Amino acid sequence: MKKIIQSPSWDRIVTILKNETLCVNELARRIGLERPHMIEAAKDPATGICPELAARIHYAFPAYSVEWLRTGLGPHPATREEAHPRAEVSLSGRWALLRTEHYWSDGRRPGAWLPGEIFEPGVVVWDFGPDGLLDRYESYLKVATVPYAFDRPRGWLLHEGRPVLVDKLTPVELEFLDWSDMGTGPVVRFVFKKEEFV
C-alpha cells in the first residue's frame, strides 16, 4: 500500500510543479541540481524545504518568495495563470554579456555557484534578430552570424546546435544555463543585460 505524504512543504513543491508544468527531475535541472534528492527531502515534514533549496527555487522562479517556500506564508502564485501572466518579453535585440558563473558539484553533495569571468560592457554582445539569426560581436566587431531557435514555453534556446536553458528573461535581463561541458567542467550561467541599460 502506498504511503500518503502529508507535508505542507511538499504541498508547496507540488504547487510549483503544477504551476510550472514540471516533474521533480525537471525542477531539479532548472535549479541546477544533478539529482532531485534535496527536493524530495521536502516530503519529510521534519526536514521541510531547506534554505538552499528555497534560495535556488526563488532564483529560478522569483514569483515564489523564500518566506513562502520555507514557511508557507508570504507572496506566491497560487495558479499557473498567476505564475505566468501573458506579458510577452522578446529575446530580440542586443544583449551585452556581463559575467559568467560556474556551478561545481562532486555529484554527491549540493554544489555552489562561483564567479566566472566579468566582461566590460560592450565587449561581448549578442544581437538576436527577429529572423532567427544571432550576430555575435566581440570588442565591437562582428565575429559570427549563426541561426538560433527559442522554445519559449520550455525555455530552451538552441544556437550552434547546442541547447541552453533560459533561466531568466525580462525586458532588461537574460540569463541562461549551459550544460555542454558538464562531463568535464561546470554548468555555466551566462548573465546578459539589454545593451541600452548597461
PDB file of C-alpha atoms in Angstrom:
ATOM      1  CA  MET A   1       0.000   0.000   0.000  1.00  0.00           C
ATOM      2  CA  LYS A   2       1.317   3.420  -0.967  1.00  0.00           C
ATOM      3  CA  LYS A   3       2.123   5.822   1.870  1.00  0.00           C
ATOM      4  CA  ILE A   4       0.292   9.151   1.639  1.00  0.00           C
ATOM      5  CA  ILE A   5       2.606  12.107   2.113  1.00  0.00           C
ATOM      6  CA  GLN A   6       1.178  14.777   4.366  1.00  0.00           C
ATOM      7  CA  SER A   7       3.746  17.536   4.383  1.00  0.00           C
ATOM      8  CA  PRO A   8       2.939  21.234   3.924  1.00  0.00           C
ATOM      9  CA  SER A   9       6.445  21.678   2.486  1.00  0.00           C
ATOM     10  CA  TRP A  10       5.789  19.017  -0.133  1.00  0.00           C
ATOM     11  CA  ASP A  11       2.419  20.649  -0.928  1.00  0.00           C
ATOM     12  CA  ARG A  12       4.320  23.834  -1.797  1.00  0.00           C
ATOM     13  CA  ILE A  13       6.683  21.862  -4.058  1.00  0.00           C
ATOM     14  CA  VAL A  14       3.641  20.293  -5.761  1.00  0.00           C
ATOM     15  CA  THR A  15       2.177  23.793  -6.298  1.00  0.00           C
ATOM     16  CA  ILE A  16       5.388  24.816  -8.083  1.00  0.00           C
ATOM     17  CA  LEU A  17       5.449  21.627 -10.157  1.00  0.00           C
ATOM     18  CA  LYS A  18       1.849  22.211 -11.286  1.00  0.00           C
ATOM     19  CA  ASN A  19       2.250  25.936 -11.943  1.00  0.00           C
ATOM     20  CA  GLU A  20       5.479  25.471 -13.894  1.00  0.00           C
ATOM     21  CA  THR A  21       4.369  22.183 -15.556  1.00  0.00           C
ATOM     22  CA  LEU A  22       7.478  20.357 -14.392  1.00  0.00           C
ATOM     23  CA  CYS A  23       8.267  16.976 -12.916  1.00  0.00           C
ATOM     24  CA  VAL A  24      10.631  16.690  -9.939  1.00  0.00           C
ATOM     25  CA  ASN A  25      13.629  15.834 -12.161  1.00  0.00           C
ATOM     26  CA  GLU A  26      12.965  18.820 -14.454  1.00  0.00           C
ATOM     27  CA  LEU A  27      12.678  21.138 -11.444  1.00  0.00           C
ATOM     28  CA  ALA A  28      16.000  19.797 -10.176  1.00  0.00           C
ATOM     29  CA  ARG A  29      17.660  20.582 -13.525  1.00  0.00           C
ATOM     30  CA  ARG A  30      16.097  24.051 -13.692  1.00  0.00           C
ATOM     31  CA  ILE A  31      17.554  24.960 -10.286  1.00  0.00           C
ATOM     32  CA  GLY A  32      20.985  23.477 -11.042  1.00  0.00           C
ATOM     33  CA  LEU A  33      20.746  20.145  -9.223  1.00  0.00           C
ATOM     34  CA  GLU A  34      22.035  16.948 -10.786  1.00  0.00           C
ATOM     35  CA  ARG A  35      19.638  14.794  -8.772  1.00  0.00           C
ATOM     36  CA  PRO A  36      16.338  15.627  -7.021  1.00  0.00           C
ATOM     37  CA  HIS A  37      17.327  14.389  -3.551  1.00  0.00           C
ATOM     38  CA  MET A  38      17.188  17.863  -1.998  1.00  0.00           C
ATOM     39  CA  ILE A  39      13.692  18.418  -3.420  1.00  0.00           C
ATOM     40  CA  GLU A  40      12.421  15.013  -2.335  1.00  0.00           C
ATOM     41  CA  ALA A  41      13.645  15.689   1.216  1.00  0.00           C
ATOM     42  CA  ALA A  42      10.763  18.188   1.461  1.00  0.00           C
ATOM     43  CA  LYS A  43       8.400  15.191   1.677  1.00  0.00           C
ATOM     44  CA  ASP A  44       9.576  14.702   5.246  1.00  0.00           C
ATOM     45  CA  PRO A  45       7.715  17.180   7.491  1.00  0.00           C
ATOM     46  CA  ALA A  46      10.688  17.222   9.861  1.00  0.00           C
ATOM     47  CA  THR A  47      13.060  18.311   7.085  1.00  0.00           C
ATOM     48  CA  GLY A  48      10.858  20.633   5.053  1.00  0.00           C
ATOM     49  CA  ILE A  49      12.410  22.945   2.476  1.00  0.00           C
ATOM     50  CA  CYS A  50      15.991  23.789   3.405  1.00  0.00           C
ATOM     51  CA  PRO A  51      17.297  27.366   2.941  1.00  0.00           C
ATOM     52  CA  GLU A  52      19.497  26.378  -0.030  1.00  0.00           C
ATOM     53  CA  LEU A  53      16.570  24.777  -1.862  1.00  0.00           C
ATOM     54  CA  ALA A  54      14.346  27.792  -1.155  1.00  0.00           C
ATOM     55  CA  ALA A  55      17.035  30.143  -2.493  1.00  0.00           C
ATOM     56  CA  ARG A  56      17.554  28.047  -5.635  1.00  0.00           C
ATOM     57  CA  ILE A  57      13.819  27.877  -6.384  1.00  0.00           C
ATOM     58  CA  HIS A  58      13.366  31.600  -5.732  1.00  0.00           C
ATOM     59  CA  TYR A  59      16.301  32.435  -8.010  1.00  0.00           C
ATOM     60  CA  ALA A  60      14.889  30.338 -10.866  1.00  0.00           C
ATOM     61  CA  PHE A  61      11.257  31.291 -10.175  1.00  0.00           C
ATOM     62  CA  PRO A  62      11.198  34.721  -8.463  1.00  0.00           C
ATOM     63  CA  ALA A  63       7.397  34.691  -8.095  1.00  0.00           C
ATOM     64  CA  TYR A  64       7.798  32.207  -5.217  1.00  0.00           C
ATOM     65  CA  SER A  65       9.155  34.059  -2.188  1.00  0.00           C
ATOM     66  CA  VAL A  66      11.730  32.416   0.067  1.00  0.00           C
ATOM     67  CA  GLU A  67       9.437  33.124   3.013  1.00  0.00           C
ATOM     68  CA  TRP A  68       6.555  31.216   1.386  1.00  0.00           C
ATOM     69  CA  LEU A  69       8.825  28.358   0.359  1.00  0.00           C
ATOM     70  CA  ARG A  70      10.185  27.963   3.902  1.00  0.00           C
ATOM     71  CA  THR A  71       7.074  28.695   5.994  1.00  0.00           C
ATOM     72  CA  GLY A  72       4.009  28.729   3.746  1.00  0.00           C
ATOM     73  CA  LEU A  73       3.458  32.428   4.500  1.00  0.00           C
ATOM     74  CA  GLY A  74       4.116  35.256   2.079  1.00  0.00           C
ATOM     75  CA  PRO A  75       3.537  36.007  -1.588  1.00  0.00           C
ATOM     76  CA  HIS A  76       3.306  33.224  -4.126  1.00  0.00           C
ATOM     77  CA  PRO A  77       1.311  32.477  -7.273  1.00  0.00           C
ATOM     78  CA  ALA A  78      -1.479  30.047  -6.406  1.00  0.00           C
ATOM     79  CA  THR A  79      -2.267  29.139 -10.031  1.00  0.00           C
ATOM     80  CA  ARG A  80      -0.433  28.753 -13.337  1.00  0.00           C
ATOM     81  CA  GLU A  81      -2.142  31.913 -14.630  1.00  0.00           C
ATOM     82  CA  GLU A  82      -0.767  33.912 -11.692  1.00  0.00           C
ATOM     83  CA  ALA A  83       2.685  32.375 -12.151  1.00  0.00           C
ATOM     84  CA  HIS A  84       2.744  33.177 -15.866  1.00  0.00           C
ATOM     85  CA  PRO A  85       0.928  36.370 -16.775  1.00  0.00           C
ATOM     86  CA  ARG A  86       0.512  36.905 -20.516  1.00  0.00           C
ATOM     87  CA  ALA A  87       3.053  39.745 -20.896  1.00  0.00           C
ATOM     88  CA  GLU A  88       5.412  38.790 -23.722  1.00  0.00           C
ATOM     89  CA  VAL A  89       9.092  39.558 -23.348  1.00  0.00           C
ATOM     90  CA  SER A  90      11.122  39.413 -26.529  1.00  0.00           C
ATOM     91  CA  LEU A  91      14.514  37.797 -26.930  1.00  0.00           C
ATOM     92  CA  SER A  92      15.126  40.059 -29.956  1.00  0.00           C
ATOM     93  CA  GLY A  93      17.641  42.848 -29.514  1.00  0.00           C
ATOM     94  CA  ARG A  94      21.220  43.475 -28.443  1.00  0.00           C
ATOM     95  CA  TRP A  95      22.319  41.817 -25.188  1.00  0.00           C
ATOM     96  CA  ALA A  96      25.655  42.662 -23.530  1.00  0.00           C
ATOM     97  CA  LEU A  97      27.343  39.790 -21.669  1.00  0.00           C
ATOM     98  CA  LEU A  98      28.186  40.991 -18.141  1.00  0.00           C
ATOM     99  CA  ARG A  99      29.530  37.878 -16.433  1.00  0.00           C
ATOM    100  CA  THR A 100      29.560  34.122 -16.171  1.00  0.00           C
ATOM    101  CA  GLU A 101      29.070  31.963 -13.098  1.00  0.00           C
ATOM    102  CA  HIS A 102      30.169  28.347 -12.699  1.00  0.00           C
ATOM    103  CA  TYR A 103      28.327  25.657 -10.738  1.00  0.00           C
ATOM    104  CA  TRP A 104      30.633  22.997  -9.305  1.00  0.00           C
ATOM    105  CA  SER A 105      29.418  19.848  -7.580  1.00  0.00           C
ATOM    106  CA  ASP A 106      31.039  16.497  -6.895  1.00  0.00           C
ATOM    107  CA  GLY A 107      27.723  14.790  -7.701  1.00  0.00           C
ATOM    108  CA  ARG A 108      27.138  13.655  -4.134  1.00  0.00           C
ATOM    109  CA  ARG A 109      26.601  16.935  -2.318  1.00  0.00           C
ATOM    110  CA  PRO A 110      24.938  20.175  -3.396  1.00  0.00           C
ATOM    111  CA  GLY A 111      27.479  22.380  -5.110  1.00  0.00           C
ATOM    112  CA  ALA A 112      27.853  26.133  -5.289  1.00  0.00           C
ATOM    113  CA  TRP A 113      27.800  28.914  -7.874  1.00  0.00           C
ATOM    114  CA  LEU A 114      31.236  30.514  -8.163  1.00  0.00           C
ATOM    115  CA  PRO A 115      32.185  33.685 -10.029  1.00  0.00           C
ATOM    116  CA  GLY A 116      33.488  33.163 -13.547  1.00  0.00           C
ATOM    117  CA  GLU A 117      34.555  35.865 -15.977  1.00  0.00           C
ATOM    118  CA  ILE A 118      33.471  39.504 -15.788  1.00  0.00           C
ATOM    119  CA  PHE A 119      33.109  41.453 -19.046  1.00  0.00           C
ATOM    120  CA  GLU A 120      33.291  45.170 -19.699  1.00  0.00           C
ATOM    121  CA  PRO A 121      30.008  46.477 -21.164  1.00  0.00           C
ATOM    122  CA  GLY A 122      30.000  46.158 -24.932  1.00  0.00           C
ATOM    123  CA  VAL A 123      32.972  43.781 -25.202  1.00  0.00           C
ATOM    124  CA  VAL A 124      30.739  40.754 -25.908  1.00  0.00           C
ATOM    125  CA  VAL A 125      27.313  41.454 -27.443  1.00  0.00           C
ATOM    126  CA  TRP A 126      24.765  39.016 -28.834  1.00  0.00           C
ATOM    127  CA  ASP A 127      22.204  40.510 -31.209  1.00  0.00           C
ATOM    128  CA  PHE A 128      19.147  38.245 -31.561  1.00  0.00           C
ATOM    129  CA  GLY A 129      17.330  39.164 -34.752  1.00  0.00           C
ATOM    130  CA  PRO A 130      13.613  38.503 -35.292  1.00  0.00           C
ATOM    131  CA  ASP A 131      14.637  36.479 -38.372  1.00  0.00           C
ATOM    132  CA  GLY A 132      16.211  33.683 -36.281  1.00  0.00           C
ATOM    133  CA  LEU A 133      19.787  34.862 -36.815  1.00  0.00           C
ATOM    134  CA  LEU A 134      22.156  35.664 -33.963  1.00  0.00           C
ATOM    135  CA  ASP A 135      25.002  38.124 -34.635  1.00  0.00           C
ATOM    136  CA  ARG A 136      27.819  37.833 -32.105  1.00  0.00           C
ATOM    137  CA  TYR A 137      30.188  40.729 -31.507  1.00  0.00           C
ATOM    138  CA  GLU A 138      33.470  40.824 -29.613  1.00  0.00           C
ATOM    139  CA  SER A 139      35.225  44.139 -28.997  1.00  0.00           C
ATOM    140  CA  TYR A 140      32.638  45.822 -31.268  1.00  0.00           C
ATOM    141  CA  LEU A 141      33.490  43.580 -34.257  1.00  0.00           C
ATOM    142  CA  LYS A 142      31.042  41.033 -35.659  1.00  0.00           C
ATOM    143  CA  VAL A 143      32.660  37.602 -35.268  1.00  0.00           C
ATOM    144  CA  ALA A 144      29.798  35.291 -36.231  1.00  0.00           C
ATOM    145  CA  THR A 145      26.254  35.010 -37.521  1.00  0.00           C
ATOM    146  CA  VAL A 146      24.527  31.779 -36.519  1.00  0.00           C
ATOM    147  CA  PRO A 147      20.930  30.570 -36.601  1.00  0.00           C
ATOM    148  CA  TYR A 148      19.045  30.241 -33.344  1.00  0.00           C
ATOM    149  CA  ALA A 149      15.679  28.914 -32.205  1.00  0.00           C
ATOM    150  CA  PHE A 150      13.875  29.754 -28.977  1.00  0.00           C
ATOM    151  CA  ASP A 151      11.254  27.427 -27.478  1.00  0.00           C
ATOM    152  CA  ARG A 152       9.588  29.948 -25.178  1.00  0.00           C
ATOM    153  CA  PRO A 153       7.188  27.584 -23.346  1.00  0.00           C
ATOM    154  CA  ARG A 154      10.009  25.258 -22.308  1.00  0.00           C
ATOM    155  CA  GLY A 155      12.732  27.905 -22.072  1.00  0.00           C
ATOM    156  CA  TRP A 156      15.180  26.191 -24.439  1.00  0.00           C
ATOM    157  CA  LEU A 157      17.426  28.261 -26.681  1.00  0.00           C
ATOM    158  CA  LEU A 158      19.235  26.416 -29.457  1.00  0.00           C
ATOM    159  CA  HIS A 159      22.273  28.088 -31.022  1.00  0.00           C
ATOM    160  CA  GLU A 160      25.161  26.494 -32.888  1.00  0.00           C
ATOM    161  CA  GLY A 161      23.482  23.120 -32.311  1.00  0.00           C
ATOM    162  CA  ARG A 162      23.780  23.483 -28.519  1.00  0.00           C
ATOM    163  CA  PRO A 163      20.690  23.692 -26.328  1.00  0.00           C
ATOM    164  CA  VAL A 164      20.855  26.009 -23.332  1.00  0.00           C
ATOM    165  CA  LEU A 165      18.133  26.685 -20.772  1.00  0.00           C
ATOM    166  CA  VAL A 166      16.911  30.269 -20.465  1.00  0.00           C
ATOM    167  CA  ASP A 167      16.764  30.748 -16.707  1.00  0.00           C
ATOM    168  CA  LYS A 168      15.630  34.380 -16.726  1.00  0.00           C
ATOM    169  CA  LEU A 169      14.210  36.624 -19.431  1.00  0.00           C
ATOM    170  CA  THR A 170      12.900  40.074 -18.559  1.00  0.00           C
ATOM    171  CA  PRO A 171      12.772  43.215 -20.705  1.00  0.00           C
ATOM    172  CA  VAL A 172      16.234  44.072 -19.309  1.00  0.00           C
ATOM    173  CA  GLU A 173      17.892  40.798 -18.205  1.00  0.00           C
ATOM    174  CA  LEU A 174      18.718  37.475 -19.876  1.00  0.00           C
ATOM    175  CA  GLU A 175      20.341  34.517 -18.143  1.00  0.00           C
ATOM    176  CA  PHE A 176      20.837  31.016 -19.445  1.00  0.00           C
ATOM    177  CA  LEU A 177      22.440  27.801 -18.239  1.00  0.00           C
ATOM    178  CA  ASP A 178      24.840  25.872 -20.484  1.00  0.00           C
ATOM    179  CA  TRP A 179      25.440  22.193 -19.679  1.00  0.00           C
ATOM    180  CA  SER A 180      27.577  21.415 -22.740  1.00  0.00           C
ATOM    181  CA  ASP A 181      30.820  20.974 -20.746  1.00  0.00           C
ATOM    182  CA  MET A 182      29.230  19.172 -17.805  1.00  0.00           C
ATOM    183  CA  GLY A 183      31.178  15.958 -18.395  1.00  0.00           C
ATOM    184  CA  THR A 184      34.498  17.724 -17.924  1.00  0.00           C
ATOM    185  CA  GLY A 185      33.608  21.070 -16.389  1.00  0.00           C
ATOM    186  CA  PRO A 186      30.939  23.086 -14.615  1.00  0.00           C
ATOM    187  CA  VAL A 187      27.462  24.175 -15.594  1.00  0.00           C
ATOM    188  CA  VAL A 188      27.862  27.788 -16.731  1.00  0.00           C
ATOM    189  CA  ARG A 189      25.341  30.602 -16.224  1.00  0.00           C
ATOM    190  CA  PHE A 190      25.665  33.455 -18.731  1.00  0.00           C
ATOM    191  CA  VAL A 191      24.312  36.785 -17.470  1.00  0.00           C
ATOM    192  CA  PHE A 192      23.327  39.403 -20.075  1.00  0.00           C
ATOM    193  CA  LYS A 193      21.689  42.796 -19.904  1.00  0.00           C
ATOM    194  CA  LYS A 194      19.973  44.713 -22.721  1.00  0.00           C
ATOM    195  CA  GLU A 195      22.701  46.870 -24.202  1.00  0.00           C
ATOM    196  CA  GLU A 196      20.797  50.139 -23.753  1.00  0.00           C
ATOM    197  CA  PHE A 197      20.590  49.518 -19.974  1.00  0.00           C
ATOM    198  CA  VAL A 198      24.302  48.774 -19.436  1.00  0.00           C
TER     199      VAL A 198
END
